[in-house]
Amino acid sequence: MKYTILPMQPTPNGRMHIGHGGGTYLRADVLARSLRAEGHDVRVACGSDAYENWILAASAQDGRTPADTCAVYHSGILSDLTALDINFDVWIDPLNEPHRQAYLDIHTELFREVSASGGAALETELVPYAEADDSPLLGTFIAGDCPNCGAPAGGSSCTGCSEHFQPSQLLNPHARLSDTAIVWREEKNWFLRPRSAANLLAELESTGLAAEHVAVAARYLERSGGRIRLSGPGTWGVTSPLLPDGWVLSNSYFLYCLYASRQVADEAAPEPFAAGSGVVTVGIFGTDNSAPGLIVPGLYAQATEGRLRAFNHTVVNGMLDLDGQKCSTSKRYGIWLKDVLGSGMVSSDELRFALSGVDLDRGRANLNLPDLVATINGFRGAVRDRVVPALTQAPALAGVDQDVLATQRRSLQPASLNLPSARAVLDDYLFGPAPDPARWLASLAALAAPLTPRLSAAITAAAAGTAGNDVLNDVLGVGDLTADRLESVVRRGGSSS
């Protein structure tokens, strides 16, 4: 089976924190490793969301041009995810060649197609402008309260309840980055709407998507009629010859996936999102991107009259809180991957092990610093006190427990991905009885491979006699880990560079 896994592209407005690493991108990597271990052909494509206007706020704060901001964080994000052993077959910079023009072209081509088919239409809406300088207040420039749950929200989505909205729907709207008053104007912009909301929901249900996520999509379709923005005023974004100056096309996650999937497709192979392509496409994203991830693909499938199809599967993860507060790039709150992994105090495997146990597959979850330390130290103790002695007793690996491996793999399928369940199977082996060292180590290496790949590789290398003198090299962090020591890399407000 051929799979193309497409995690949501990160905005290059800062480096990666543990909420990013432990959410969408860890899930993409674990799923890819597990499917490859089953013998499938798996490609993972991603890159930076360079046309997102949240970059403008970051560039102003960092004192760089928007293009320089994108360049700095495009490479920085890849460095962060690579340090967590999260791998991609392609990492796309849509702001520069060889991707720039082709990326712009795919947006124009799809816009032309869906507007011609009647799937998209011009609609009148109220657009907020700054009284101070007459600039449009969309995306990073607008904030208020969520029209669904009432929580503070910015841009076009709520991280609390996953609601997607247009600026005019915000309660108590205000300029996010200044104290300017808002002037509302009637303007016409392009929007997609579903031809059949019922069919769109039925398609989502048929993929095995959890009921709570289908409910989010259903709520949006009912509240808004499924209206999704295709164009708007702006100075930074996807330009098109089909729009007037000063207007840009929305930088859709689905169109990004459409472009990215082509970059990893076999030469002369059908479009991965074409019906009958033979490629299983998997979208992975956070709950704050539920509308772009769940609704937009179905809208394009309907608007292109079936030429394109939506994802075969979607994986939605919740937001990660650290000590009760959401990890946030804009608020400079959380643990940044480059800080914790670059310090050497925590290894990639240790952090992956800890983060895979946080139940983001069922929604928002909290991670307390003392619990993070305890989990990492528990992993260290098991490796030092159980794995290393077992390696001295077993001259070779033998007899993977196939029943246990099958149990874990049931939690590592696109329609049922659940990292805590998969780690629970690993935990049972790592901390459980080991009467036969050769069989225990062989099974442990197989179970660890998708979650803690360095441990798996170290066990295999040590048993083969190719590990050298230190079988723990790169598996464990350096020095004793305490809450006070880990606190030194926690940011509770400050720079994200």
mmCIF file of C-alpha atoms in Angstrom, residues 54-228:
data_model
loop_
_atom_site.group_PDB
_atom_site.id
_atom_site.type_symbol
_atom_site.label_atom_id
_atom_site.label_comp_id
_atom_site.label_asym_id
_atom_site.label_seq_id
_atom_site.Cartn_x
_atom_site.Cartn_y
_atom_site.Cartn_z
ATOM 1 C CA TRP A 54 1.124 35.883 11.248
ATOM 2 C CA ILE A 55 4.664 36.198 9.879
ATOM 3 C CA LEU A 56 4.176 39.965 9.703
ATOM 4 C CA ALA A 57 3.777 40.219 13.466
ATOM 5 C CA ALA A 58 6.869 38.075 14.045
ATOM 6 C CA SER A 59 8.963 40.079 11.597
ATOM 7 C CA ALA A 60 8.009 43.350 13.292
ATOM 8 C CA GLN A 61 8.822 41.923 16.708
ATOM 9 C CA ASP A 62 12.126 40.392 15.592
ATOM 10 C CA GLY A 63 13.235 43.381 13.513
ATOM 11 C CA ARG A 64 13.524 41.417 10.260
ATOM 12 C CA THR A 65 11.835 41.637 6.883
ATOM 13 C CA PRO A 66 9.012 39.112 6.388
ATOM 14 C CA ALA A 67 11.130 37.189 3.857
ATOM 15 C CA ASP A 68 14.099 37.054 6.234
ATOM 16 C CA THR A 69 11.803 35.940 9.046
ATOM 17 C CA CYS A 70 10.539 33.077 6.889
ATOM 18 C CA ALA A 71 14.072 32.060 5.914
ATOM 19 C CA VAL A 72 15.344 32.026 9.505
ATOM 20 C CA TYR A 73 12.474 29.997 10.893
ATOM 21 C CA HIS A 74 12.065 27.732 7.852
ATOM 22 C CA SER A 75 15.525 26.299 8.512
ATOM 23 C CA GLY A 76 15.153 26.558 12.288
ATOM 24 C CA ILE A 77 11.926 24.563 12.340
ATOM 25 C CA LEU A 78 13.468 21.778 10.277
ATOM 26 C CA SER A 79 16.461 21.725 12.622
ATOM 27 C CA ASP A 80 14.157 21.436 15.638
ATOM 28 C CA LEU A 81 12.090 18.598 14.211
ATOM 29 C CA THR A 82 15.187 16.767 12.980
ATOM 30 C CA ALA A 83 16.600 16.954 16.511
ATOM 31 C CA LEU A 84 13.452 15.137 17.682
ATOM 32 C CA ASP A 85 14.107 12.501 14.988
ATOM 33 C CA ILE A 86 11.072 13.608 12.999
ATOM 34 C CA ASN A 87 11.866 13.036 9.340
ATOM 35 C CA PHE A 88 10.377 14.196 6.044
ATOM 36 C CA ASP A 89 10.885 13.048 2.478
ATOM 37 C CA VAL A 90 10.589 16.654 1.350
ATOM 38 C CA TRP A 91 10.710 19.976 3.231
ATOM 39 C CA ILE A 92 9.214 22.710 1.065
ATOM 40 C CA ASP A 93 9.942 26.430 1.116
ATOM 41 C CA PRO A 94 7.087 27.860 -0.990
ATOM 42 C CA LEU A 95 8.540 31.360 -0.836
ATOM 43 C CA ASN A 96 11.588 30.472 -2.934
ATOM 44 C CA GLU A 97 12.422 28.480 -6.039
ATOM 45 C CA PRO A 98 12.200 25.753 -7.116
ATOM 46 C CA HIS A 99 8.778 25.852 -5.453
ATOM 47 C CA ARG A 100 7.683 29.498 -5.505
ATOM 48 C CA GLN A 101 6.102 29.861 -8.945
ATOM 49 C CA ALA A 102 4.691 26.347 -9.076
ATOM 50 C CA TYR A 103 3.142 26.859 -5.650
ATOM 51 C CA LEU A 104 1.507 30.136 -6.696
ATOM 52 C CA ASP A 105 0.325 28.528 -9.927
ATOM 53 C CA ILE A 106 -1.510 25.681 -8.206
ATOM 54 C CA HIS A 107 -3.532 28.201 -6.198
ATOM 55 C CA THR A 108 -4.458 30.166 -9.314
ATOM 56 C CA GLU A 109 -5.317 26.999 -11.250
ATOM 57 C CA LEU A 110 -7.631 25.688 -8.524
ATOM 58 C CA PHE A 111 -9.189 29.104 -8.001
ATOM 59 C CA ARG A 112 -9.940 29.340 -11.715
ATOM 60 C CA GLU A 113 -11.428 25.832 -11.726
ATOM 61 C CA VAL A 114 -13.708 26.202 -8.699
ATOM 62 C CA SER A 115 -14.908 29.669 -9.676
ATOM 63 C CA ALA A 116 -15.752 28.400 -13.166
ATOM 64 C CA SER A 117 -17.580 25.356 -11.782
ATOM 65 C CA GLY A 118 -19.722 27.469 -9.475
ATOM 66 C CA GLY A 119 -18.213 25.937 -6.365
ATOM 67 C CA ALA A 120 -16.876 29.369 -5.398
ATOM 68 C CA ALA A 121 -18.648 32.688 -5.623
ATOM 69 C CA LEU A 122 -18.219 36.350 -4.748
ATOM 70 C CA GLU A 123 -20.017 37.213 -1.522
ATOM 71 C CA THR A 124 -20.461 40.485 0.298
ATOM 72 C CA GLU A 125 -19.019 40.614 3.802
ATOM 73 C CA LEU A 126 -17.985 43.118 6.439
ATOM 74 C CA VAL A 127 -14.201 43.510 6.521
ATOM 75 C CA PRO A 128 -12.406 45.269 9.404
ATOM 76 C CA TYR A 129 -9.891 48.023 8.642
ATOM 77 C CA ALA A 130 -7.640 50.020 10.950
ATOM 78 C CA GLU A 131 -8.841 53.572 11.364
ATOM 79 C CA ALA A 132 -5.236 54.674 11.941
ATOM 80 C CA ASP A 133 -3.690 53.583 8.628
ATOM 81 C CA ASP A 134 -6.511 51.982 6.590
ATOM 82 C CA SER A 135 -4.853 48.541 6.666
ATOM 83 C CA PRO A 136 -7.052 45.405 6.640
ATOM 84 C CA LEU A 137 -7.332 43.656 10.005
ATOM 85 C CA LEU A 138 -7.393 39.975 9.072
ATOM 86 C CA GLY A 139 -5.489 37.026 10.510
ATOM 87 C CA THR A 140 -2.815 38.138 12.936
ATOM 88 C CA PHE A 141 -4.246 41.666 13.142
ATOM 89 C CA ILE A 142 -7.713 40.892 14.593
ATOM 90 C CA ALA A 143 -8.790 39.449 17.939
ATOM 91 C CA GLY A 144 -11.880 39.193 20.096
ATOM 92 C CA ASP A 145 -13.966 36.496 21.739
ATOM 93 C CA CYS A 146 -14.983 33.218 20.111
ATOM 94 C CA PRO A 147 -18.578 33.327 18.810
ATOM 95 C CA ASN A 148 -19.094 29.729 19.945
ATOM 96 C CA CYS A 149 -17.526 29.419 23.415
ATOM 97 C CA GLY A 150 -16.709 33.023 24.316
ATOM 98 C CA ALA A 151 -13.010 32.381 24.970
ATOM 99 C CA PRO A 152 -10.405 34.914 23.802
ATOM 100 C CA ALA A 153 -9.514 34.167 20.179
ATOM 101 C CA GLY A 154 -7.489 35.667 17.372
ATOM 102 C CA GLY A 155 -7.346 35.316 13.620
ATOM 103 C CA SER A 156 -9.984 32.911 12.337
ATOM 104 C CA SER A 157 -10.024 30.049 14.857
ATOM 105 C CA CYS A 158 -10.439 29.260 18.541
ATOM 106 C CA THR A 159 -7.880 27.017 20.228
ATOM 107 C CA GLY A 160 -10.411 26.290 22.957
ATOM 108 C CA CYS A 161 -13.343 24.821 21.026
ATOM 109 C CA SER A 162 -11.938 24.508 17.465
ATOM 110 C CA GLU A 163 -14.482 26.973 16.052
ATOM 111 C CA HIS A 164 -13.648 28.618 12.721
ATOM 112 C CA PHE A 165 -15.059 32.071 12.032
ATOM 113 C CA GLN A 166 -14.878 35.192 9.902
ATOM 114 C CA PRO A 167 -13.870 38.581 11.397
ATOM 115 C CA SER A 168 -17.438 39.890 11.489
ATOM 116 C CA GLN A 169 -18.464 36.934 13.668
ATOM 117 C CA LEU A 170 -15.994 37.750 16.463
ATOM 118 C CA LEU A 171 -17.506 39.011 19.682
ATOM 119 C CA ASN A 172 -15.931 42.193 21.059
ATOM 120 C CA PRO A 173 -13.543 42.519 18.090
ATOM 121 C CA HIS A 174 -10.475 44.708 18.406
ATOM 122 C CA ALA A 175 -7.129 45.257 16.706
ATOM 123 C CA ARG A 176 -4.719 42.670 18.071
ATOM 124 C CA LEU A 177 -1.413 44.511 17.663
ATOM 125 C CA SER A 178 -2.396 48.151 18.210
ATOM 126 C CA ASP A 179 -5.024 50.311 19.880
ATOM 127 C CA THR A 180 -6.504 51.595 16.625
ATOM 128 C CA ALA A 181 -10.260 51.729 16.239
ATOM 129 C CA ILE A 182 -11.920 49.422 13.701
ATOM 130 C CA VAL A 183 -13.787 50.639 10.644
ATOM 131 C CA TRP A 184 -16.037 48.031 8.988
ATOM 132 C CA ARG A 185 -16.530 48.054 5.227
ATOM 133 C CA GLU A 186 -18.724 46.045 2.924
ATOM 134 C CA GLU A 187 -16.570 44.251 0.355
ATOM 135 C CA LYS A 188 -16.890 41.342 -2.008
ATOM 136 C CA ASN A 189 -14.573 38.366 -1.593
ATOM 137 C CA TRP A 190 -14.508 34.824 -2.919
ATOM 138 C CA PHE A 191 -15.813 31.972 -0.775
ATOM 139 C CA LEU A 192 -16.254 28.233 -1.167
ATOM 140 C CA ARG A 193 -19.485 26.609 -0.020
ATOM 141 C CA PRO A 194 -20.498 22.940 -0.018
ATOM 142 C CA ARG A 195 -22.807 21.598 -2.671
ATOM 143 C CA SER A 196 -23.945 19.034 -0.129
ATOM 144 C CA ALA A 197 -23.107 19.416 3.553
ATOM 145 C CA ALA A 198 -24.685 16.024 4.241
ATOM 146 C CA ASN A 199 -22.388 14.287 1.760
ATOM 147 C CA LEU A 200 -19.360 16.072 3.198
ATOM 148 C CA LEU A 201 -20.178 14.835 6.718
ATOM 149 C CA ALA A 202 -20.913 11.334 5.452
ATOM 150 C CA GLU A 203 -17.504 11.218 3.779
ATOM 151 C CA LEU A 204 -15.810 12.249 7.030
ATOM 152 C CA GLU A 205 -17.688 9.581 8.975
ATOM 153 C CA SER A 206 -16.725 6.930 6.425
ATOM 154 C CA THR A 207 -13.016 7.539 7.108
ATOM 155 C CA GLY A 208 -13.379 6.453 10.737
ATOM 156 C CA LEU A 209 -13.001 10.000 12.085
ATOM 157 C CA ALA A 210 -13.951 10.216 15.762
ATOM 158 C CA ALA A 211 -17.465 11.461 16.461
ATOM 159 C CA GLU A 212 -16.273 14.514 18.386
ATOM 160 C CA HIS A 213 -14.352 15.760 15.348
ATOM 161 C CA VAL A 214 -17.254 15.087 12.993
ATOM 162 C CA ALA A 215 -19.360 17.139 15.418
ATOM 163 C CA VAL A 216 -16.980 20.103 15.094
ATOM 164 C CA ALA A 217 -17.341 20.001 11.312
ATOM 165 C CA ALA A 218 -21.122 19.631 11.576
ATOM 166 C CA ARG A 219 -21.346 22.601 13.933
ATOM 167 C CA TYR A 220 -19.436 24.825 11.536
ATOM 168 C CA LEU A 221 -21.505 23.730 8.557
ATOM 169 C CA GLU A 222 -24.695 24.493 10.473
ATOM 170 C CA ARG A 223 -23.543 27.861 11.847
ATOM 171 C CA SER A 224 -21.964 29.247 8.683
ATOM 172 C CA GLY A 225 -23.324 27.197 5.831
ATOM 173 C CA GLY A 226 -19.807 25.850 5.350
ATOM 174 C CA ARG A 227 -18.507 29.133 3.959
ATOM 175 C CA ILE A 228 -14.709 29.137 3.629
#
